[in-house]
mmCIF file of C-alpha atoms in Angstrom:
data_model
loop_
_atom_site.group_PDB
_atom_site.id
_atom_site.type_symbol
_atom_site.label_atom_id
_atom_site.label_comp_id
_atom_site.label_asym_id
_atom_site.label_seq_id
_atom_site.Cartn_x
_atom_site.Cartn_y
_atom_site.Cartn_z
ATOM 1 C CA UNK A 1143 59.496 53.786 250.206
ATOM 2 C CA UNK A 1144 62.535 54.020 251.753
ATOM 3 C CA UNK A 1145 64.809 56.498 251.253
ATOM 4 C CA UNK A 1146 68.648 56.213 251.856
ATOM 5 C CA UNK A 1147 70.837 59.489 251.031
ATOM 6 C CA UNK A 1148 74.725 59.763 251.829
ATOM 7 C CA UNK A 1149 75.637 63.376 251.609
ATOM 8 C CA UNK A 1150 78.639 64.694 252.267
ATOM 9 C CA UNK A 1151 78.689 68.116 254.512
ATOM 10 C CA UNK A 1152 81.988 69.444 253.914
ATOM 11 C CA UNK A 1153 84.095 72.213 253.444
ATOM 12 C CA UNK A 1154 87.675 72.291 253.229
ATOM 13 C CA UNK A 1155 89.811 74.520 252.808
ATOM 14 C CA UNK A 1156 91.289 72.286 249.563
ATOM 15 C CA UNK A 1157 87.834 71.595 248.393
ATOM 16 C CA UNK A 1158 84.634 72.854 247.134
ATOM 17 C CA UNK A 1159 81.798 71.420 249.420
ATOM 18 C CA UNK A 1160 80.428 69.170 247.033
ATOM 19 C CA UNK A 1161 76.968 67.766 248.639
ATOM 20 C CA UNK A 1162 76.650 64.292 247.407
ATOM 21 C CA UNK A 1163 72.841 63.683 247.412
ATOM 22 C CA UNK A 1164 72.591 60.255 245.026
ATOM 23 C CA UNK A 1165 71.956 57.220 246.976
ATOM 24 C CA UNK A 1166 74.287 54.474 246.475
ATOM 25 C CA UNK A 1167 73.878 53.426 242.812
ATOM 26 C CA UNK A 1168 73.642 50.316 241.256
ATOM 27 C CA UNK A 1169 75.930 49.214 238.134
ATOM 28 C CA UNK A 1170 75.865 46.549 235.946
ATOM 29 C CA UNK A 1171 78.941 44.765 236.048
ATOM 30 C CA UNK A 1172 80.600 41.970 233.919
ATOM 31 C CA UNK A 1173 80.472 38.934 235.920
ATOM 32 C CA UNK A 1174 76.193 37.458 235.723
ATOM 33 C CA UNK A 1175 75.910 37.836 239.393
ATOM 34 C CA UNK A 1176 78.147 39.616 240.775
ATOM 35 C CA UNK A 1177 77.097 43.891 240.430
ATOM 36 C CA UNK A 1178 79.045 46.609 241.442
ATOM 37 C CA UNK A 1179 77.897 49.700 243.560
ATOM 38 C CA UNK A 1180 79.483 53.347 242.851
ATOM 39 C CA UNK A 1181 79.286 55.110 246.084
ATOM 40 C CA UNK A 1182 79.218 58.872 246.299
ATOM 41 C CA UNK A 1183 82.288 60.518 246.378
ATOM 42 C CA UNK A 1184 82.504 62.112 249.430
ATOM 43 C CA UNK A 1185 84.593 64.654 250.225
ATOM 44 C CA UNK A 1186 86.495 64.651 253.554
ATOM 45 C CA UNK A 1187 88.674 66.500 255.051
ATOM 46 C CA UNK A 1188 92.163 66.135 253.257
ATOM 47 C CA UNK A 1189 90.649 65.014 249.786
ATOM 48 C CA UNK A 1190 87.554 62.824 248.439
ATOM 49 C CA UNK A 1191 87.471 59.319 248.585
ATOM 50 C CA UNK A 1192 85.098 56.936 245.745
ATOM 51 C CA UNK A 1193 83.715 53.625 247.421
ATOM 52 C CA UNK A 1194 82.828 50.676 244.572
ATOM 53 C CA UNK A 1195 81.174 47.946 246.409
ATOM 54 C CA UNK A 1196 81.166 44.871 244.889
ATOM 55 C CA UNK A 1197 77.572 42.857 245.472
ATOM 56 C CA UNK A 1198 77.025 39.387 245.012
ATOM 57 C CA UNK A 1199 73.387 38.496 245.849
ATOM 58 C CA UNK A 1200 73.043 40.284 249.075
ATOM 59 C CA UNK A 1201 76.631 39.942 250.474
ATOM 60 C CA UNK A 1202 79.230 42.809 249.688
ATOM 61 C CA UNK A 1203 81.985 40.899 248.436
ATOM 62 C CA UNK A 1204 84.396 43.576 248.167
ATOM 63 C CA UNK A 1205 85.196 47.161 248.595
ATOM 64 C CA UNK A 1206 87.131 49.402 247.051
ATOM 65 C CA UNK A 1207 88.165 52.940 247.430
ATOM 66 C CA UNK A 1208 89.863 55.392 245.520
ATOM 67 C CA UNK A 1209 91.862 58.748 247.181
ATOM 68 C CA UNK A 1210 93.631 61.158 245.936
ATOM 69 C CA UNK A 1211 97.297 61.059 245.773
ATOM 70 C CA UNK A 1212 98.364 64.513 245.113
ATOM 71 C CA UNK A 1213 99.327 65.888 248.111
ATOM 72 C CA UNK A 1214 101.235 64.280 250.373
ATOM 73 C CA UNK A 1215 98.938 64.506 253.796
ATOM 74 C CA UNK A 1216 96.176 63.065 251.438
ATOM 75 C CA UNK A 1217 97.476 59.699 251.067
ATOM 76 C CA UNK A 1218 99.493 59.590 253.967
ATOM 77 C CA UNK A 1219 96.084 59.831 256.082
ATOM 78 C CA UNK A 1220 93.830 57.902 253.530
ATOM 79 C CA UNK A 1221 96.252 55.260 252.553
ATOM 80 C CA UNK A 1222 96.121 54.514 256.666
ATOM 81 C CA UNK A 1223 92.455 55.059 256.515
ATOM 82 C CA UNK A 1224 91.419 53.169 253.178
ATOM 83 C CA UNK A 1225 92.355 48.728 254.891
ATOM 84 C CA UNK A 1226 90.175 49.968 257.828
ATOM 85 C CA UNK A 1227 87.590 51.080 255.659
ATOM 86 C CA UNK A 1228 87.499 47.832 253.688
ATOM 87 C CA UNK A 1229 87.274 45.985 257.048
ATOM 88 C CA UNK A 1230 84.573 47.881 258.836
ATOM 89 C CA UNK A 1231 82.160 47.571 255.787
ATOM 90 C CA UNK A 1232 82.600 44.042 255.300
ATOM 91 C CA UNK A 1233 81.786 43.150 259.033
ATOM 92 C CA UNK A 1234 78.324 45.900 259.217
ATOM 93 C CA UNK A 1235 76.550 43.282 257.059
ATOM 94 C CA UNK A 1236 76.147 40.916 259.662
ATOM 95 C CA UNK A 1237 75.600 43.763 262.400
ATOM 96 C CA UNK A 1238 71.995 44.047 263.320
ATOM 97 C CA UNK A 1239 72.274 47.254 264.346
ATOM 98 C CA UNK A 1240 70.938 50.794 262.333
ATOM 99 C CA UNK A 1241 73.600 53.225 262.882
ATOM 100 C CA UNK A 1242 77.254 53.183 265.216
ATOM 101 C CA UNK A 1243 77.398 56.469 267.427
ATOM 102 C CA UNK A 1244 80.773 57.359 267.585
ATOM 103 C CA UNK A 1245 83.148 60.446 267.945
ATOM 104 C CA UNK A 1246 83.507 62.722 264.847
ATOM 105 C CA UNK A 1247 86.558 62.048 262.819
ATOM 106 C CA UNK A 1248 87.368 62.249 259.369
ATOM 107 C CA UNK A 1249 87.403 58.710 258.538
ATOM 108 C CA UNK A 1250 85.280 57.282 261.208
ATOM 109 C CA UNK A 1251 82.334 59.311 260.396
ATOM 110 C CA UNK A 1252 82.269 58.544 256.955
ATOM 111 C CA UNK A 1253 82.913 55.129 257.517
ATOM 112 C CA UNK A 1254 79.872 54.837 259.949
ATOM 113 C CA UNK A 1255 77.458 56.939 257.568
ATOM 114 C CA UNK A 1256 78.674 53.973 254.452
ATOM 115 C CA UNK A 1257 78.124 51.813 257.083
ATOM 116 C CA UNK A 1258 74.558 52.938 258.213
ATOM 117 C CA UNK A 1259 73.739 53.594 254.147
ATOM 118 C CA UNK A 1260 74.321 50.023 253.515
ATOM 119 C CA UNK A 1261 72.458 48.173 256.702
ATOM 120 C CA UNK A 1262 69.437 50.392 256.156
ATOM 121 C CA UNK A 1263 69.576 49.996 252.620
ATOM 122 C CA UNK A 1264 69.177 46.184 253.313
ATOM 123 C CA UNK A 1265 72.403 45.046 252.180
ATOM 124 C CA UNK B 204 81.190 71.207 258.922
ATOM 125 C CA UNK B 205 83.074 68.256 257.723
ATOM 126 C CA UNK B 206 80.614 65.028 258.087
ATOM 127 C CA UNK B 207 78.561 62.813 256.149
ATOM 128 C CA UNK B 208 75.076 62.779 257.306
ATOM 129 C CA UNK B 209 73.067 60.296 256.388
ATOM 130 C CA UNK B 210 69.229 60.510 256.657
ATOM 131 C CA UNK B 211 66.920 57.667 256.298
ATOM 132 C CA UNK B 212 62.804 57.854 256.176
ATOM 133 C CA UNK B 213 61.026 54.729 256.708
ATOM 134 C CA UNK B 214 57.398 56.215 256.281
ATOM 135 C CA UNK B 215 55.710 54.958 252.788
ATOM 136 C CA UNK B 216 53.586 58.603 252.051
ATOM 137 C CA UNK B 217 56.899 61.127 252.793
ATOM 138 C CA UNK B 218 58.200 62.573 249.616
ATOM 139 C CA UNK B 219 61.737 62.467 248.465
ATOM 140 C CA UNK B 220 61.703 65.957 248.349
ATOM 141 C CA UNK B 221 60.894 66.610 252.058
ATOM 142 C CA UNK B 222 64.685 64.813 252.344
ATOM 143 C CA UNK B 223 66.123 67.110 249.842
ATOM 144 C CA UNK B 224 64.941 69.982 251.557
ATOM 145 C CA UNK B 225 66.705 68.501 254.799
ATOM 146 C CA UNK B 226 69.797 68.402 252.980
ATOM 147 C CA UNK B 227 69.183 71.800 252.012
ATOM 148 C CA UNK B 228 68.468 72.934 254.915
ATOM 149 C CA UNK B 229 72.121 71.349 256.268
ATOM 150 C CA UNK B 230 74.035 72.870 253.636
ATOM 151 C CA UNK B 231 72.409 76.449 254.502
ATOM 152 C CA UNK B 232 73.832 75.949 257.836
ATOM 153 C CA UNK B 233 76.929 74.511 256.885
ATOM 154 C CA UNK B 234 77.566 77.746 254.602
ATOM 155 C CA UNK B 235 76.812 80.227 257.632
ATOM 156 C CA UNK B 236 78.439 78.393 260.091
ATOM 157 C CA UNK B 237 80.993 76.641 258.927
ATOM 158 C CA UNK B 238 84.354 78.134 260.391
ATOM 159 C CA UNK B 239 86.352 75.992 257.630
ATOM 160 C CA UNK B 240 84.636 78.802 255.330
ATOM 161 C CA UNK B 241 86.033 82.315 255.123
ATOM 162 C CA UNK B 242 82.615 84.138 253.731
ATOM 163 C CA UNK B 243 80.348 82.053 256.656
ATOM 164 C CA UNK B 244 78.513 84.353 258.853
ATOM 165 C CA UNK B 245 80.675 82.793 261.771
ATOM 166 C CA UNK B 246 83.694 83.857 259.752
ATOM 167 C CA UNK B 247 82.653 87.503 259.434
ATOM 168 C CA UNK B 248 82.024 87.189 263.334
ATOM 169 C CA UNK B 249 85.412 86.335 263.780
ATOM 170 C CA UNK B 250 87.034 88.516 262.196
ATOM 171 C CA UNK B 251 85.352 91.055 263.167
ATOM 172 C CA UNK B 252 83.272 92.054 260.121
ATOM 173 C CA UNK B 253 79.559 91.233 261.335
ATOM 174 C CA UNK B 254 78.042 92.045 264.858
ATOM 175 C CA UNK B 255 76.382 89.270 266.562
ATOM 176 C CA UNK B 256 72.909 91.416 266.313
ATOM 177 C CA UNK B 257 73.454 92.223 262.510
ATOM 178 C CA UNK B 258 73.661 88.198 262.395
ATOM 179 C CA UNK B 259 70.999 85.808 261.419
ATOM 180 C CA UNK B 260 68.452 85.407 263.847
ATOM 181 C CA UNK B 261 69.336 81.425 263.921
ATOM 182 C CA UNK B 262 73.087 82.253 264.380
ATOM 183 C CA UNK B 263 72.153 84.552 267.384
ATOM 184 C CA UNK B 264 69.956 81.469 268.282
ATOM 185 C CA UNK B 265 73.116 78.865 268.196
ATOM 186 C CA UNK B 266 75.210 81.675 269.949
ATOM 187 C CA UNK B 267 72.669 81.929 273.207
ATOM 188 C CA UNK B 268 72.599 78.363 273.526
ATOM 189 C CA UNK B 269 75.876 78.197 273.221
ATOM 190 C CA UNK B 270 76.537 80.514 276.346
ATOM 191 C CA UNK B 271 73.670 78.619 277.975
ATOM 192 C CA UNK B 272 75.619 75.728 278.290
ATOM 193 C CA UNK B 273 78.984 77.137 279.128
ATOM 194 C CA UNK B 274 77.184 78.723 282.166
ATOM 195 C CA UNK B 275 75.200 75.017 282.520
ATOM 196 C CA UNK B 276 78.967 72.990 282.332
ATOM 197 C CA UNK B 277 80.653 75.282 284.315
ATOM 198 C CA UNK B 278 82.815 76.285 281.386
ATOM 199 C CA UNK B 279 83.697 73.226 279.902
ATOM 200 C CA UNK B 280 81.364 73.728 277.166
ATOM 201 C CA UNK B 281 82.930 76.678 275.135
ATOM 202 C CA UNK B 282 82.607 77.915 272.166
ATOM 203 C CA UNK B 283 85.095 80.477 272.418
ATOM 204 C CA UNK B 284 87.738 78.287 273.474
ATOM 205 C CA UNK B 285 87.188 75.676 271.045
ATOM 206 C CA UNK B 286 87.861 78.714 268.640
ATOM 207 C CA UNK B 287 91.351 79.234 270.535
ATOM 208 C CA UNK B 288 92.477 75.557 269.968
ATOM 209 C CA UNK B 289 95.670 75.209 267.903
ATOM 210 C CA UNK B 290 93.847 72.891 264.963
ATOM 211 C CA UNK B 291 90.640 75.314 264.368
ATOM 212 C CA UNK B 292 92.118 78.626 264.925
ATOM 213 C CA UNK B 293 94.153 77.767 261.617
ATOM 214 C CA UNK B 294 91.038 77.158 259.404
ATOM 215 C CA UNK B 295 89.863 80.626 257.458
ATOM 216 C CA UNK B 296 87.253 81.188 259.562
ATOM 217 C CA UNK B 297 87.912 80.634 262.997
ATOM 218 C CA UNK B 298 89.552 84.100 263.725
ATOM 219 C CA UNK B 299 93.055 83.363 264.067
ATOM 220 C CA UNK B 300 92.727 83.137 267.917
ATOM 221 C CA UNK B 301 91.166 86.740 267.922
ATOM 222 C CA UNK B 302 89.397 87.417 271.748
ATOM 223 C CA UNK B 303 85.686 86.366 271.002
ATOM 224 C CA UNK B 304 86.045 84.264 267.979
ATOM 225 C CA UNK B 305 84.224 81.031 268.653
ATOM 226 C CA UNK B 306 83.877 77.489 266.718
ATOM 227 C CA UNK B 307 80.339 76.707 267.995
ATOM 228 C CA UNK B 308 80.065 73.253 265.999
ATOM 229 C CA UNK B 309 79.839 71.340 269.187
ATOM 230 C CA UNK B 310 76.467 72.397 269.161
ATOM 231 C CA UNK B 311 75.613 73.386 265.774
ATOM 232 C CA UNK B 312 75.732 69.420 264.415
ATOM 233 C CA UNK B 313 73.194 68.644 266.877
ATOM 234 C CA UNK B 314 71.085 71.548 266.484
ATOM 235 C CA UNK B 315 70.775 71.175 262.621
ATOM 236 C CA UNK B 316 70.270 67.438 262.396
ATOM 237 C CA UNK B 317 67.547 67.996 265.145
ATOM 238 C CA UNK B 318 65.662 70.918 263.126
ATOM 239 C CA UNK B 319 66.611 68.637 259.781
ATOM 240 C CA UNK B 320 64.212 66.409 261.967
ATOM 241 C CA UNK B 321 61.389 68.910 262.121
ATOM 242 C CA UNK B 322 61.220 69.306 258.447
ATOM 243 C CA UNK B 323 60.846 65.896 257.816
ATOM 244 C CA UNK B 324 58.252 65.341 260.491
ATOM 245 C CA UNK B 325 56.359 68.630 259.312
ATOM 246 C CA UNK B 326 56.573 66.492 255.996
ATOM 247 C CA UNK B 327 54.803 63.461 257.508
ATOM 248 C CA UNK B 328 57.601 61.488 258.486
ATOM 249 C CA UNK B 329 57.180 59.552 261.344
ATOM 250 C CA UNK B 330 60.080 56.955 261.649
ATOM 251 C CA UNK B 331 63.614 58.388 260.619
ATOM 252 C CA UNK B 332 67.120 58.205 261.226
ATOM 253 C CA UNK B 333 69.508 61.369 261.106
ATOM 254 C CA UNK B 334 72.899 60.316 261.192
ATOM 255 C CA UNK B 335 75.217 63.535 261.535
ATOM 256 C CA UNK B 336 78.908 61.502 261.486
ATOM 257 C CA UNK B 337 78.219 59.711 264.557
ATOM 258 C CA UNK B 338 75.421 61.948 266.593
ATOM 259 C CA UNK B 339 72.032 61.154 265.676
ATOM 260 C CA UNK B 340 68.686 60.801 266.498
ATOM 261 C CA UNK B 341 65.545 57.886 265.801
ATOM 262 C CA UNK B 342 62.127 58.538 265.778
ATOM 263 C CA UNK B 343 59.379 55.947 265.274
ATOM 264 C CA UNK B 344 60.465 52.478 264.450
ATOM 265 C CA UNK B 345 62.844 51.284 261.929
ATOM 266 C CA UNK B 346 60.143 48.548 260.887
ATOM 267 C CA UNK B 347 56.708 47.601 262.306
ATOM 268 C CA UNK B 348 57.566 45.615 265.303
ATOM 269 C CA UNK B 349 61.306 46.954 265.654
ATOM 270 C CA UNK B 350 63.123 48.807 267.664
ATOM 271 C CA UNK B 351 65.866 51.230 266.364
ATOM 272 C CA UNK B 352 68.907 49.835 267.492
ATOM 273 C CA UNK B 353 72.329 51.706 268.117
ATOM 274 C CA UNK B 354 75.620 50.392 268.507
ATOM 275 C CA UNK B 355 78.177 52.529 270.683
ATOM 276 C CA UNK B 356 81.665 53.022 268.880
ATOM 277 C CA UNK B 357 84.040 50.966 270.359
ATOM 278 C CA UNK B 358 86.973 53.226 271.154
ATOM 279 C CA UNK B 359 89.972 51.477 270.067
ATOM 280 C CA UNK B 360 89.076 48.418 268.028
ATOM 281 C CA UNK B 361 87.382 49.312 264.493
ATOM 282 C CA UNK B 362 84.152 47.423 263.422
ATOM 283 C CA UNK B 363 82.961 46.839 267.063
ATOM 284 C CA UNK B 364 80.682 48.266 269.558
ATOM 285 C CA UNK B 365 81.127 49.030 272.905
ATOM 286 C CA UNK B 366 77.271 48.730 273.818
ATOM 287 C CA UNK B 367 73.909 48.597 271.728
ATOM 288 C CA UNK B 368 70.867 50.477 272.487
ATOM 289 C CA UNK B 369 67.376 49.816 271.353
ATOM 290 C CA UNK B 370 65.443 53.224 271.091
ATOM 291 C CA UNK B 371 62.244 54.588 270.552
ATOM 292 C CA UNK B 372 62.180 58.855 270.017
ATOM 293 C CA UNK B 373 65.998 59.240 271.167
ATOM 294 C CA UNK B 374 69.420 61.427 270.497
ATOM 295 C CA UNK B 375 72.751 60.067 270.986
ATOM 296 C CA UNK B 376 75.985 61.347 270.792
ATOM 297 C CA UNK B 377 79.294 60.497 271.728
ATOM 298 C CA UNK B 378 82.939 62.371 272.467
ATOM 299 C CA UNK B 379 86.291 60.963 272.064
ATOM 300 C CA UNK B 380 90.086 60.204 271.077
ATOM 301 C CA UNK B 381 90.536 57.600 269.464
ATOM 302 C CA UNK B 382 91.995 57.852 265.835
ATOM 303 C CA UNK B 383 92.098 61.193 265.815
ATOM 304 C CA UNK B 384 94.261 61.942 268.510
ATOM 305 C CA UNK B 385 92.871 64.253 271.368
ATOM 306 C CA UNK B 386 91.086 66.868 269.872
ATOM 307 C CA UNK B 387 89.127 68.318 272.427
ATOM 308 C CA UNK B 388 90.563 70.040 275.723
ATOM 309 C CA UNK B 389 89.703 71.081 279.035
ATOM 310 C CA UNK B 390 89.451 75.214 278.476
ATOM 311 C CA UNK B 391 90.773 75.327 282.046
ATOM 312 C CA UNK B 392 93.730 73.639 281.746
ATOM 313 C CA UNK B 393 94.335 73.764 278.101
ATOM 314 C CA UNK B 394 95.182 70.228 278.389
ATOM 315 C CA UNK B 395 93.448 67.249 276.888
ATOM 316 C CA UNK B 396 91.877 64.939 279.171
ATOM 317 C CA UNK B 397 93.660 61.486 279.482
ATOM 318 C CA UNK B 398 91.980 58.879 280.863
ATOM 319 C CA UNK B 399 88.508 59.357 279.824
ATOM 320 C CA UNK B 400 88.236 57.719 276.454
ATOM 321 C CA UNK B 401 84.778 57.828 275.114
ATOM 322 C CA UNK B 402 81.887 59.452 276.341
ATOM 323 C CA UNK B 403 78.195 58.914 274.998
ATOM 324 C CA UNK B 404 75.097 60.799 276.211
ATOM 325 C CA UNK B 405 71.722 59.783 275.291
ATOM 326 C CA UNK B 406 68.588 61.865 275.479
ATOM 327 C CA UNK B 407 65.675 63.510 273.805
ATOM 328 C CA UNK B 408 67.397 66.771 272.409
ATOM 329 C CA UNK B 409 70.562 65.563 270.318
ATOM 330 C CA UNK B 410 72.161 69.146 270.560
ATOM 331 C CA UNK B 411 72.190 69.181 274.249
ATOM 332 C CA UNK B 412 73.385 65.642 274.274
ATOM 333 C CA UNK B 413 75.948 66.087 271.928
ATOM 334 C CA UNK B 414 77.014 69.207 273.873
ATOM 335 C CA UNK B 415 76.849 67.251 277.344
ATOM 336 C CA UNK B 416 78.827 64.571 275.929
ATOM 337 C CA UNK B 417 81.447 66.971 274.810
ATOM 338 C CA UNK B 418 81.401 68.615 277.843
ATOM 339 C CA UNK B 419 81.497 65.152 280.029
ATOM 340 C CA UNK B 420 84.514 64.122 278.276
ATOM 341 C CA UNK B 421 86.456 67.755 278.629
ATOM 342 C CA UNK B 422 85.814 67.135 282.726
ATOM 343 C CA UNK B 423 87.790 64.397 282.171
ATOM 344 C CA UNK B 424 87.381 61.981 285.223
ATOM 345 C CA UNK B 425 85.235 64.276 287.107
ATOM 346 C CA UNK B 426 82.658 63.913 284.372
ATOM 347 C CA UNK B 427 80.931 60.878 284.895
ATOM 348 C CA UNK B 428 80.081 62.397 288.679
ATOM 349 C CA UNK B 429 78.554 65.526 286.714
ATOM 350 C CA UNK B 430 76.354 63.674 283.419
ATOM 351 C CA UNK B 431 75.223 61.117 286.252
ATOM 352 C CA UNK B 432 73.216 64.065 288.100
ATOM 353 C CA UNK B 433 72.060 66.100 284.791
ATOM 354 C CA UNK B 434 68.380 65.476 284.354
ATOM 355 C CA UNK B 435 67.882 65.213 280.475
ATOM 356 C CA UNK B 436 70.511 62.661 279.362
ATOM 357 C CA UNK B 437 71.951 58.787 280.580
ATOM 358 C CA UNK B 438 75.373 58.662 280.050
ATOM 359 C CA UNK B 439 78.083 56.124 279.185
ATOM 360 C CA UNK B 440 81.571 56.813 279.848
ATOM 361 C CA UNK B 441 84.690 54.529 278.685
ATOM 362 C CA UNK B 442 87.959 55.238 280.669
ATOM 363 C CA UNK B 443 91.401 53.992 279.316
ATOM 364 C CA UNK B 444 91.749 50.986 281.430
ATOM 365 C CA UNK B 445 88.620 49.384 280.141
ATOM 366 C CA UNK B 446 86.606 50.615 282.838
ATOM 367 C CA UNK B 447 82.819 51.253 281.634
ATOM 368 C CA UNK B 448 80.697 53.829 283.741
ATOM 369 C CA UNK B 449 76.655 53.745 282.982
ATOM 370 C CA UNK B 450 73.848 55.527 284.602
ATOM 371 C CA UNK B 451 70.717 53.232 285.857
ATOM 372 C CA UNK B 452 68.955 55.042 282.534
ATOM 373 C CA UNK B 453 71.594 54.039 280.168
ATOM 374 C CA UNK B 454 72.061 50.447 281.544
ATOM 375 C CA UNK B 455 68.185 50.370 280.955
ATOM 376 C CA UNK B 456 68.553 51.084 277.169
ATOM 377 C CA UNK B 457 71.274 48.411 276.590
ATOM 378 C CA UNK B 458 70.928 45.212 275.261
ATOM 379 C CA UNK B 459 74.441 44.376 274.839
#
């Protein structure tokens, strides 16, 4: 067995540390072979941010992410994180590499942690 | 402490709940600790409220080792100045710049995914990866016949390494700027560092490299000179003009 957890660690001052301990979760979607995959939401510093990942086969054929828009700072930092984001997790699928060490920052840790859930998780 | 931590078990016979008594265990230390909280033992500490030997015995632990290695980096390892800089001293628990607050997360990620570790290996794991938002450590293999392999962020350009590393038991952790802006500074100056970009340490105990790297990058240039002669890590450090700095050890992990 392998087991893959994202969890978030936080606690903002806006938020209430929500620890997110479901793995990435598979969802039926409409199209035959194409599924979609609800990511935690994981709460970051200026708000929490839900990742759908949309599977074909074995390839992630999209990404998208949902922030919050109510206050200002929030989308003004996640709307500049969010097309980064969609880029990094597309390109980790053809990374052979288990995890990315890299300075803590909001959006670069969480992208790396997606990013390690997914290549361990074999997708 | 504000970080996604992702933990992954590769052994067959370790059960799930050995990992959800890791995450427990990070969200105990997250809620005594955490300076982002105002009720966190660290908190009370700041403020003022709790005496370090009323504290919990692990928070007196974190707080010795803390001093440890401002003595070890000749001050640029500091807890109590990383309390004093302008974007933690305005978080509920960091003491409002009051003498003898401190912020010791520099070492507390480290620390916790490290003992996170021990649970899971007093639980039978044997190959794991602890991913605490960019400092981690491997044990084992990933897969019979594989080595765990570890790309180093690249500074500036998203979705690429700097280096890989292929690892057996192993820490790394890595300091920088980029995205962020500079958020760590040199407690002598008060000034961020400018031309070191990135710096990774790699070594058995993920605490002490994550607190080596932190401190490497605070010496700003000088701090290749100083990780090159410490005896527990290998170090990589990235300077703004594209200048890469290994030591023989950390060349010797690298396979790209």
């Amino acid at each position: 067995m392998t087991i893959h957890r994202l969890n978030a660690l936080i606690s903002a001052s806006a938020l209430v540390a929500t620890p997110v301990s479901a793995a990435l979760t598979a969802v039926p979607a409409t199209a035959a072979s194409t599924k979609r995959v609800s990511g935690p939401t994981v709460n970051m510093r200026w708000g929490g941010v839900r990742v759908v990942l949309y599977i074909s086969g074995r390839r992630v054929t999209d990404v998208h992410a949902a922030y919050p828009t109510e206050r200002s700072r929030s989308q003004r930092i996640n709307s500049n994180a969010i097309p980064i984001l969609r880029t990094e997790v597309l390109r980790a699928q053809s990374s052979r590499i288990n995890a990315v060490s890299g300075a803590t920052d909001t959006s670069g840790a969480y992208k790396r942690s997606l990013a390690t859930a997914l290549r361990t998780a074999g997708i | 402490m504000g970080m996604p931590v992702v933990i992954h078990v590769r052994d067959e016979q370790v059960p799930t709940e050995a990992v959800d008594a890791a995450f427990a265990w990070l969200r105990w230390v997250d809620a005594v600790f955490s300076t982002y909280r105002a009720d966190s033992e660290i908190a009370r500490l700041n403020r003022g409220e709790l005496a370090e030997r009323d504290a919990d015995p692990l928070v007196q632990e974190v707080l010795d080792a803390c001093r440890a290695l401002r003595e070890r980096t000749g001050g640029a390892f500091d807890a109590e100045a990383a309390a004093r800089m302008a974007e933690v001293r305005v978080r509920p628990g960091a003491g409002a710049g009051r003498p003898g607050a401190v912020e010791p997360a520099g070492y507390v990620k480290g620390w916790a995914a490290a003992k996170a570790w021990e649970l899971l290996e007093q639980a039978g794991a044997r190959n794991a990866l602890v991913d605490a938002g960019g400092d981690l450590l491997v044990r084992g293999r990933p897969a019979p016949g594989e080595r765990w392999r570890v790309g180093i962020q690249h500074p500036r350009e998203d979705g690429r390494v700097a280096a890989v590393l292929e690892l057996g038991d192993m820490a790394v952790a890595t300091s920088g700027t980029y995205r962020r802006g500079r958020h760590i500074v040199d407690p002598a100056s008060g000034a961020a560092p400018c031309e070191v970009v990135s710096v990774t340490c790699v070594g058995r105990d993920l605490a002490v490299a994550d607190a080596l790297a932190t401190a490497g990058f605070a010496m700003g240039r000088a701090g290749a000179a100083w990780l090159a002669v410490q005896p527990d890590v290998e170090a990589m450090v990235i300077l703004d003009d594209d200048t890469v700095q290994f030591t023989p050890g950390f060349d010797a992990l690298r396979v790209s």
